[in-house]
XYZ file of C-alpha atoms in Angstrom:
621
model
C 18.720 -40.910 144.211
C 18.196 -43.112 141.344
C 16.183 -46.377 142.608
C 17.415 -50.361 141.957
C 14.011 -50.879 139.987
C 15.129 -49.426 136.785
C 14.214 -52.332 134.884
C 13.152 -56.106 134.873
C 16.574 -56.964 134.777
C 17.949 -55.207 137.849
C 14.734 -56.905 139.889
C 15.440 -60.531 137.711
C 19.213 -60.392 139.479
C 17.968 -58.588 142.904
C 15.686 -61.927 143.199
C 18.088 -64.554 142.528
C 20.371 -62.583 145.118
C 17.838 -62.612 147.382
C 17.237 -66.616 147.164
C 20.891 -66.953 147.718
C 21.079 -64.534 150.803
C 17.761 -66.174 152.097
C 18.709 -69.486 151.728
C 21.874 -68.460 153.352
C 20.185 -66.261 156.488
C 17.094 -69.101 157.034
C 19.536 -72.318 156.334
C 19.419 -75.087 154.032
C 16.927 -78.043 154.498
C 18.600 -81.063 156.820
C 22.129 -82.895 155.319
C 20.158 -85.907 154.337
C 17.485 -83.932 152.285
C 20.366 -82.580 150.260
C 21.656 -85.699 148.386
C 18.148 -87.237 147.717
C 17.295 -87.917 144.164
C 15.276 -85.363 142.847
C 14.548 -81.633 142.757
C 14.679 -79.588 146.044
C 12.616 -76.221 146.219
C 13.801 -73.279 148.530
C 11.684 -72.427 151.301
C 7.986 -70.791 151.080
C 9.487 -67.400 151.736
C 11.705 -67.274 148.927
C 9.122 -69.349 146.441
C 6.946 -66.284 147.369
C 9.372 -63.808 146.326
C 10.101 -65.860 142.982
C 6.352 -66.076 142.082
C 5.328 -62.677 141.982
C 4.297 -60.826 139.522
C 7.047 -58.380 138.526
C 5.663 -56.523 135.742
C 4.843 -53.185 135.574
C 3.329 -50.428 133.680
C 5.930 -48.445 131.329
C 3.992 -45.692 128.656
C 7.166 -45.684 125.733
C 5.494 -47.071 123.132
C 3.126 -45.004 121.753
C 0.757 -45.830 118.329
C 1.137 -43.608 115.747
C -2.170 -41.956 116.350
C -1.024 -40.760 119.511
C -4.126 -42.737 121.444
C -2.792 -45.570 122.524
C 0.548 -47.414 124.210
C 1.828 -50.710 124.100
C 3.230 -52.443 127.051
C 4.434 -55.939 127.024
C 3.963 -58.735 129.766
C 6.643 -60.901 130.417
C 7.591 -63.980 132.480
C 10.694 -64.504 133.944
C 10.786 -68.400 134.084
C 10.782 -71.201 131.769
C 9.975 -74.656 132.550
C 12.279 -78.005 132.178
C 9.978 -79.342 129.381
C 11.025 -76.047 127.421
C 14.693 -76.040 127.925
C 15.239 -79.628 127.380
C 14.060 -79.514 123.994
C 16.207 -80.212 120.847
C 18.748 -77.525 120.332
C 21.150 -76.560 118.095
C 24.413 -74.726 118.630
C 25.894 -73.881 115.514
C 28.641 -70.644 115.859
C 27.059 -68.920 118.934
C 23.587 -69.096 117.207
C 20.953 -71.491 119.415
C 18.340 -72.912 117.173
C 15.582 -75.177 118.360
C 14.877 -76.848 114.895
C 11.874 -78.297 115.323
C 10.066 -75.058 115.487
C 12.530 -72.890 113.245
C 13.224 -70.102 115.823
C 15.678 -69.049 118.197
C 16.283 -70.852 121.529
C 15.796 -67.422 123.089
C 12.168 -67.098 121.658
C 11.163 -70.888 122.315
C 12.325 -70.854 126.208
C 10.955 -67.254 127.586
C 10.091 -63.918 127.030
C 6.849 -61.839 126.737
C 3.560 -63.698 127.281
C 1.266 -61.082 126.619
C 0.869 -57.583 124.877
C -1.330 -55.056 127.390
C -2.742 -52.032 125.963
C -3.148 -48.447 127.837
C -5.585 -45.740 126.458
C -4.180 -42.016 127.094
C -7.822 -40.807 126.960
C -9.625 -43.479 128.995
C -6.970 -43.750 131.457
C -7.115 -47.435 131.775
C -5.636 -50.763 130.042
C -7.310 -54.396 128.806
C -5.101 -57.364 127.202
C -4.902 -58.604 123.645
C -5.888 -61.863 123.209
C -2.801 -63.862 122.518
C -2.637 -67.220 122.098
C -2.340 -69.726 124.879
C 1.338 -71.523 125.981
C 2.844 -69.138 123.435
C 5.445 -66.139 123.644
C 5.344 -63.077 121.775
C 7.605 -61.026 120.221
C 8.132 -57.950 117.223
C 5.494 -56.301 118.205
C 4.652 -53.669 115.268
C 1.674 -50.804 115.514
C -0.280 -50.634 111.943
C 0.682 -47.325 110.158
C -3.113 -46.275 111.510
C -2.018 -47.659 114.887
C -5.679 -49.367 114.767
C -3.690 -52.718 114.770
C -0.702 -54.859 116.199
C 1.324 -57.110 114.248
C 3.417 -59.995 116.332
C 4.969 -62.811 115.742
C 3.657 -65.632 117.961
C 6.252 -68.512 119.152
C 3.532 -71.719 119.078
C 4.232 -74.894 119.944
C 4.451 -75.947 116.798
C 5.875 -73.130 114.910
C 5.922 -69.127 114.967
C 3.243 -67.311 112.892
C 2.174 -63.776 112.010
C -0.593 -62.743 114.237
C -2.609 -59.433 114.681
C -4.632 -58.437 117.322
C -7.181 -55.372 117.467
C -6.229 -52.661 119.347
C -10.040 -51.570 120.683
C -11.456 -55.021 121.083
C -8.292 -56.859 122.027
C -9.142 -59.325 119.668
C -6.293 -61.857 117.925
C -5.843 -64.071 115.315
C -3.358 -65.752 112.648
C -2.403 -63.055 110.007
C -1.552 -66.015 107.836
C -1.130 -69.448 108.612
C 2.355 -69.860 106.882
C 5.477 -70.622 109.792
C 8.068 -67.848 109.734
C 11.554 -68.303 109.877
C 12.972 -67.203 113.212
C 16.363 -68.191 113.548
C 18.551 -65.402 112.533
C 15.516 -62.041 112.539
C 13.201 -62.822 115.501
C 13.378 -60.914 118.938
C 12.825 -57.444 118.318
C 14.151 -54.561 119.547
C 10.764 -53.128 120.903
C 12.017 -49.587 119.382
C 14.338 -49.063 121.845
C 16.976 -46.640 121.185
C 18.170 -47.077 117.464
C 16.889 -50.506 117.086
C 13.481 -50.755 115.098
C 10.697 -52.613 116.602
C 11.010 -55.413 114.596
C 13.991 -56.541 112.009
C 11.473 -59.145 110.276
C 7.902 -57.532 110.219
C 7.049 -54.865 108.043
C 3.793 -53.285 107.397
C 2.374 -51.751 103.870
C 0.399 -49.097 103.469
C -2.247 -51.475 102.140
C -2.329 -53.556 105.207
C -0.209 -56.189 104.046
C 2.552 -57.742 105.748
C 6.642 -58.350 104.306
C 8.489 -61.100 106.445
C 10.209 -64.255 106.254
C 8.672 -68.006 105.796
C 10.375 -71.441 106.248
C 11.044 -71.904 101.792
C 8.115 -73.512 101.094
C 9.637 -77.309 99.710
C 13.196 -76.938 101.556
C 13.314 -80.670 101.563
C 14.923 -82.439 104.561
C 17.334 -81.456 107.324
C 20.726 -82.453 105.726
C 22.144 -85.795 107.081
C 25.923 -86.442 108.844
C 27.645 -89.317 107.616
C 28.864 -90.809 110.762
C 31.779 -91.861 108.952
C 34.192 -88.440 108.500
C 35.137 -87.964 104.857
C 38.206 -85.793 106.104
C 39.919 -84.722 109.301
C 39.615 -81.891 111.199
C 41.475 -79.370 109.545
C 42.509 -76.080 110.763
C 44.448 -73.018 109.421
C 46.757 -70.419 111.201
C 46.650 -67.169 109.610
C 49.485 -65.288 108.113
C 49.553 -62.803 110.551
C 48.582 -62.644 114.086
C 45.120 -61.494 115.303
C 43.842 -61.817 118.668
C 40.503 -63.948 119.004
C 37.884 -64.323 121.117
C 36.890 -67.654 122.758
C 33.383 -68.673 122.277
C 31.377 -71.737 124.064
C 30.392 -73.081 120.645
C 31.435 -72.943 117.541
C 31.168 -74.480 113.952
C 32.790 -77.506 113.902
C 32.407 -79.759 110.774
C 31.326 -79.435 107.311
C 27.761 -80.601 108.702
C 27.644 -78.134 111.310
C 28.159 -75.170 108.205
C 25.038 -77.226 106.435
C 22.380 -76.997 109.475
C 23.325 -73.577 109.926
C 22.387 -72.657 106.502
C 19.464 -74.888 106.225
C 18.391 -73.115 109.923
C 18.570 -69.743 108.914
C 17.809 -69.715 104.913
C 14.175 -67.829 104.719
C 11.753 -66.838 102.210
C 11.469 -63.284 101.969
C 6.856 -62.785 101.190
C 3.985 -60.501 101.430
C 1.303 -61.801 103.636
C -2.317 -61.201 102.897
C -4.863 -62.515 105.150
C -7.027 -64.909 103.883
C -4.545 -65.214 100.616
C -1.550 -67.536 99.967
C 1.794 -65.688 100.549
C 3.256 -63.898 97.686
C 6.754 -65.138 97.530
C 9.582 -62.010 96.540
C 12.556 -63.324 95.039
C 14.950 -66.161 96.485
C 15.749 -68.168 99.468
C 18.687 -66.064 101.322
C 20.031 -66.254 105.196
C 18.037 -62.702 106.049
C 19.083 -61.292 108.627
C 17.162 -57.732 108.511
C 14.114 -56.345 105.896
C 13.091 -52.715 105.880
C 10.656 -51.290 103.943
C 10.824 -48.102 101.982
C 8.411 -45.278 103.262
C 6.957 -45.273 99.828
C 6.257 -49.137 99.846
C 8.148 -49.837 96.588
C 11.647 -51.655 97.557
C 12.767 -53.203 100.807
C 16.624 -52.997 101.790
C 17.875 -56.092 103.001
C 20.828 -57.607 104.898
C 21.851 -61.299 104.287
C 24.482 -63.442 105.972
C 26.281 -65.625 103.264
C 29.494 -67.817 103.119
C 32.138 -68.727 103.678
C 31.786 -69.802 107.245
C 34.429 -69.921 109.890
C 35.491 -72.270 112.734
C 37.198 -69.811 114.708
C 34.594 -66.650 115.443
C 30.708 -66.520 115.849
C 28.250 -65.863 113.209
C 28.067 -62.429 113.840
C 31.513 -62.262 111.992
C 30.178 -64.121 108.898
C 30.142 -62.351 105.533
C 26.984 -59.932 105.051
C 25.490 -58.243 102.260
C 22.810 -55.389 101.872
C 21.089 -55.317 99.104
C 18.094 -53.073 97.739
C 14.769 -55.186 96.480
C 12.141 -54.209 93.979
C 8.678 -55.802 95.117
C 9.097 -58.363 92.879
C 12.182 -59.737 94.595
C 14.428 -58.394 91.765
C 17.979 -56.983 93.252
C 18.211 -53.719 92.140
C 21.829 -52.888 93.892
C 24.119 -54.030 96.305
C 25.117 -51.388 98.381
C 27.916 -53.276 100.601
C 29.743 -56.380 101.075
C 31.054 -57.319 104.621
C 33.886 -59.558 104.291
C 34.343 -62.475 106.485
C 36.121 -61.162 109.678
C 38.403 -63.299 111.946
C 40.487 -61.749 114.549
C 40.271 -58.252 116.183
C 41.296 -56.727 112.390
C 38.810 -58.111 110.577
C 38.031 -55.289 108.680
C 37.422 -52.586 111.469
C 38.883 -48.985 111.059
C 40.718 -49.093 107.972
C 41.160 -52.665 106.171
C 38.027 -53.274 103.767
C 35.510 -51.884 105.421
C 36.714 -48.238 105.441
C 35.772 -48.236 101.969
C 32.391 -49.312 102.238
C 28.926 -47.646 102.500
C 28.177 -46.883 106.403
C 25.126 -46.012 108.209
C 22.724 -47.131 105.318
C 18.870 -46.450 105.885
C 15.632 -45.176 104.323
C 15.156 -41.235 104.833
C 12.446 -40.268 106.154
C 10.925 -38.097 103.439
C 10.667 -40.996 101.127
C 13.546 -39.613 98.891
C 15.566 -42.578 99.291
C 18.630 -43.911 101.078
C 21.090 -41.845 103.213
C 24.534 -43.560 102.955
C 27.946 -42.174 104.751
C 30.806 -43.211 103.052
C 34.899 -42.022 102.567
C 35.927 -41.038 99.149
C 37.675 -43.497 97.107
C 41.486 -43.783 97.791
C 44.075 -42.927 95.027
C 44.548 -46.263 93.411
C 48.173 -46.113 93.355
C 48.113 -45.738 96.615
C 46.309 -48.648 97.794
C 48.542 -51.235 98.583
C 51.385 -48.600 100.159
C 48.769 -47.457 102.525
C 47.256 -50.970 103.075
C 51.108 -51.367 104.739
C 51.362 -47.953 106.276
C 50.347 -47.107 110.097
C 47.092 -45.955 110.433
C 48.475 -42.016 111.189
C 50.615 -41.968 108.566
C 47.606 -42.291 105.724
C 46.525 -39.641 103.752
C 43.160 -38.558 105.409
C 40.235 -38.981 102.957
C 36.812 -36.697 103.159
C 33.902 -38.234 104.504
C 30.560 -37.820 102.328
C 26.944 -37.732 103.145
C 25.413 -39.172 99.942
C 21.495 -39.504 98.490
C 20.894 -42.724 96.805
C 17.649 -42.740 94.873
C 15.945 -45.319 92.375
C 17.649 -47.487 90.709
C 19.961 -47.523 93.495
C 23.039 -47.172 91.174
C 26.012 -46.650 93.826
C 28.157 -44.941 90.985
C 25.270 -42.289 90.516
C 25.066 -41.337 94.526
C 24.462 -38.011 94.954
C 26.936 -36.250 96.866
C 25.318 -33.874 99.707
C 28.347 -32.767 102.210
C 32.099 -33.471 101.755
C 33.741 -32.780 105.411
C 37.303 -33.196 106.222
C 35.552 -34.709 109.902
C 34.277 -37.734 109.920
C 30.418 -37.854 110.570
C 29.064 -39.860 113.364
C 25.532 -41.664 112.966
C 23.344 -39.375 110.995
C 19.591 -38.350 111.098
C 16.898 -36.289 109.393
C 14.146 -33.937 110.028
C 11.030 -35.623 109.491
C 10.529 -33.311 106.461
C 14.295 -34.019 105.271
C 14.670 -30.707 105.580
C 17.664 -30.841 107.747
C 20.656 -33.323 108.273
C 21.704 -34.078 112.001
C 25.137 -35.806 112.924
C 28.122 -35.368 115.020
C 31.103 -33.941 113.498
C 34.601 -35.449 114.874
C 38.017 -35.299 114.331
C 40.637 -32.662 112.815
C 38.648 -29.953 110.642
C 39.644 -27.656 107.678
C 41.467 -25.451 110.118
C 43.446 -28.434 111.254
C 41.762 -27.617 114.735
C 40.478 -31.274 116.455
C 37.161 -30.873 118.344
C 33.574 -32.831 118.593
C 30.202 -30.847 117.103
C 26.968 -31.484 116.813
C 26.154 -29.948 113.441
C 23.443 -29.408 111.333
C 22.952 -29.239 106.947
C 20.291 -27.419 105.330
C 19.699 -29.433 102.345
C 17.195 -26.673 101.188
C 20.353 -24.548 100.385
C 22.292 -25.181 97.458
C 25.008 -26.096 98.652
C 23.820 -27.179 101.806
C 24.103 -24.702 104.743
C 26.494 -26.030 107.551
C 24.953 -24.807 111.074
C 27.040 -25.389 114.432
C 24.274 -26.484 117.069
C 27.266 -27.040 119.510
C 30.866 -26.858 118.946
C 33.964 -28.243 120.712
C 31.988 -30.793 123.231
C 33.975 -32.207 125.939
C 33.621 -35.616 125.214
C 35.486 -36.939 127.894
C 33.759 -34.797 130.887
C 30.736 -36.983 131.525
C 29.308 -33.949 133.669
C 29.266 -31.994 130.538
C 28.105 -33.906 127.834
C 24.935 -31.991 126.112
C 22.980 -35.536 125.201
C 22.196 -36.601 121.581
C 19.984 -35.844 119.454
C 16.206 -37.056 120.444
C 15.206 -39.525 117.562
C 11.942 -41.180 117.185
C 10.816 -43.988 114.649
C 7.753 -44.764 112.906
C 6.397 -48.753 113.155
C 8.215 -50.054 110.683
C 11.930 -48.673 112.320
C 11.780 -45.455 109.742
C 14.133 -43.303 112.451
C 14.082 -39.258 112.625
C 14.804 -36.654 114.435
C 11.988 -34.921 116.453
C 11.850 -31.273 115.233
C 9.503 -28.473 116.931
C 6.182 -28.007 115.098
C 7.821 -24.750 113.286
C 10.578 -27.141 112.376
C 12.495 -24.167 113.798
C 13.815 -26.217 116.822
C 15.972 -29.285 117.530
C 16.243 -31.379 121.057
C 19.007 -32.988 123.122
C 18.248 -35.355 125.542
C 21.030 -36.343 128.530
C 21.356 -38.625 131.571
C 22.828 -34.999 133.339
C 25.545 -36.943 135.533
C 25.980 -34.319 138.311
C 29.502 -34.387 140.060
C 28.797 -36.965 142.092
C 27.766 -38.841 138.951
C 24.304 -39.397 139.894
C 22.051 -38.567 136.633
C 19.495 -35.762 136.929
C 18.383 -36.113 132.930
C 17.275 -33.055 130.915
C 16.294 -31.779 127.874
C 17.227 -28.817 125.921
C 16.021 -27.024 122.654
C 18.363 -26.265 120.176
C 17.387 -23.180 117.821
C 18.502 -24.718 114.254
C 20.020 -21.532 112.583
C 22.057 -20.003 115.733
C 22.219 -22.462 118.549
C 20.564 -20.781 121.191
C 19.863 -23.004 123.707
C 17.068 -23.101 126.044
C 16.110 -26.315 129.023
C 12.692 -27.326 128.399
C 12.722 -30.000 130.895
C 15.319 -30.775 134.080
C 14.466 -33.922 136.552
C 14.141 -32.934 140.167
C 16.806 -32.956 142.825
C 15.098 -35.448 144.605
C 13.345 -37.750 142.107
C 14.434 -39.629 139.180
C 12.614 -38.429 136.481
C 13.150 -39.368 132.927
C 11.410 -38.823 129.597
C 9.384 -41.906 127.868
C 7.533 -40.516 125.074
C 6.903 -36.964 123.971
C 2.858 -36.699 123.364
C 3.499 -33.164 120.790
C 6.495 -31.729 119.075
C 7.335 -28.813 120.883
C 7.355 -30.740 124.590
C 4.433 -29.344 125.852
C 3.177 -32.476 126.830
C 5.556 -35.743 127.879
C 5.279 -38.680 129.620
C 7.664 -38.835 132.159
C 8.826 -41.863 134.433
C 9.344 -40.740 138.103
C 10.409 -42.977 140.734
C 13.282 -42.928 143.828
C 15.051 -45.570 146.293
C 11.374 -45.136 148.509
C 9.370 -44.284 145.602
C 8.279 -47.447 143.088
C 8.727 -46.427 139.371
C 5.263 -45.088 137.459
C 4.447 -43.138 134.121
C 3.133 -39.747 134.740
C 1.834 -37.046 132.382
C 3.916 -33.845 132.388
C 2.942 -30.487 131.550
C 4.940 -27.159 130.715
C 3.271 -25.466 133.223
C 4.588 -27.912 135.710
C 1.398 -30.167 136.400
C 1.991 -33.838 137.138
C -0.468 -36.720 136.653
C -0.135 -40.444 137.351
C -1.184 -42.392 134.834
C -0.410 -46.052 135.712
C -0.350 -46.306 139.865
C 2.427 -49.353 139.652
C 1.988 -51.353 143.086
C 5.775 -52.572 144.293
C 5.787 -56.498 144.032
C 9.095 -56.433 146.028
C 8.613 -53.687 148.961
C 10.984 -55.392 151.038
C 13.673 -54.154 149.049
C 12.846 -50.461 149.720
C 14.065 -51.110 153.302
C 17.216 -51.614 152.423
C 19.978 -49.743 153.078
C 22.306 -48.070 150.705
C 25.900 -46.438 151.412
C 27.955 -45.154 148.925
C 32.066 -45.111 149.039
C 35.250 -44.373 147.653
C 38.773 -46.335 146.965
C 41.777 -46.469 145.019
C 42.638 -49.437 143.264
C 46.142 -50.610 143.263
C 46.782 -48.868 139.847
C 45.609 -45.635 141.116
C 42.065 -45.711 139.695
C 39.431 -43.962 141.914
C 36.888 -45.831 142.016
C 33.543 -45.500 143.285
C 30.852 -48.053 143.939
C 27.434 -49.053 146.021
C 26.053 -51.486 148.585
C 22.857 -52.129 149.812
C 22.416 -53.702 153.345
C 19.754 -55.560 155.386
C 17.578 -53.018 157.303
C 19.070 -54.188 160.321
C 22.514 -54.576 159.368
C 24.951 -54.250 162.669
C 28.416 -52.615 161.249
C 31.358 -55.658 161.535
C 28.615 -58.481 161.314
C 29.721 -60.681 158.104
C 26.896 -61.751 156.409
C 26.802 -63.343 152.559
C 27.262 -61.243 149.264
C 26.192 -61.172 145.873
C 28.587 -59.345 143.436
């Protein structure tokens, strides 16, 4: 049975629920106390729950040398002082202008970095600066240092910490522009650890800075030069409702001012080396050979009816001097639900653009061009009436001229997200749709790029995508410190691994990992969680998955990281203590009901240990 402690966000929600329930159970303060000026505190029992340290150690971010793990230490709460700092809310982007970073990075988050040694079985802290939140923690290529953003009271800087000693210092005193790119994905899923910190092989760091000499904040003339004008569109299109959008020309100027950054290379003890011209960068990615930078930037025109995430974007390749070598993709402004999805303009653009792990260049997917004579005619046609176009996997090498992209594979079926073996021999993807034999299905496929033409290999055919119980899982993908992703293959490069939640007939998860022989699709289960404990992979320690770090938990056992070996042995590495043991005794009851439209719903309710059937008590949904 899966525990309620899967992640800190669930714990946080449960804590607030607990405040509500305990407050109702214990009773509020006297009536006259409620109307006094000032803040009221909950009972000491509730304060005790809220002030407990909810951080636990999870070993899922391993150093490149395989020796250490990085563990973020978070603070759930902010302060009135932080929450009341000057904030601009522009097109759904919240900015603290006095420190040039996002509101979220200024108010709460990670307050520390812990290092765990797999060899010594002990942990210690990186000495991060006081009164600062930290984010975008990135391993150096040799695993000896960690670069991170220190969100200081006066602004954001790049700091580095020495893994062995725990000592940390400012890598450079320049201030970072952390409004569009700060936060970091910490390497979860397909998100890179950071979209704005990239280590070079020489030990320097690529980032985006507050532009030097940018001038003062744009002034707002209190006397409007025009009325507020809004235009409707020619065609109906649904538009989402947002709490705070751009309203005036001044808002647009403020947004551009506080998101424009300067790409730069930082070296310790030296002035930043500026790269190119300032732009509204949303992400930067250094090529494996360190010679080029793949960037994405936001551009004008801005809109008054959608958020900044729908504003135009451009993806470009720059050399290390900042010269733009190629513009790969220009996403237009998206207003309304039809904003370029599916057909429309975006269907003609390259997609899934990223550096190949073997260093040969950029991988991209793109449909073949439409016949010129039929473009206008097809735009008016229904989607199902359009002539199908072949999908293409391409390789783009320096100098990154799109017209000279090398077409590797052509398919009538559509490619899903692409991943490569680390040596670049195999490309893995899901193919879906109607194939050359007019049969529809979804397959997990490999292409042997060493063959001419590339050999197509079916790893799994005709996946039942609508049945969660029969889903085979996804290809196991890993990332290096700079976020270059690759598919994990066995030591002999003959097997790929599929990782699945393993939903059972009762929809309870029992995660598993299967090994698939690339040449013939032969499948073998290499790991499966036990029936009485929720067990899942955190980190593989070798390419054959003979040793792995897994997480184990249940309704009564708190989550811990364990060393799992192929012979079945288990060693507890973290020995986490449950900060909220009171939750362990909660009763959980599963039930089913039928909604009025006939849909069957499965639900779960958590009840106090001493709950008496029929008793009405407060509830939180």
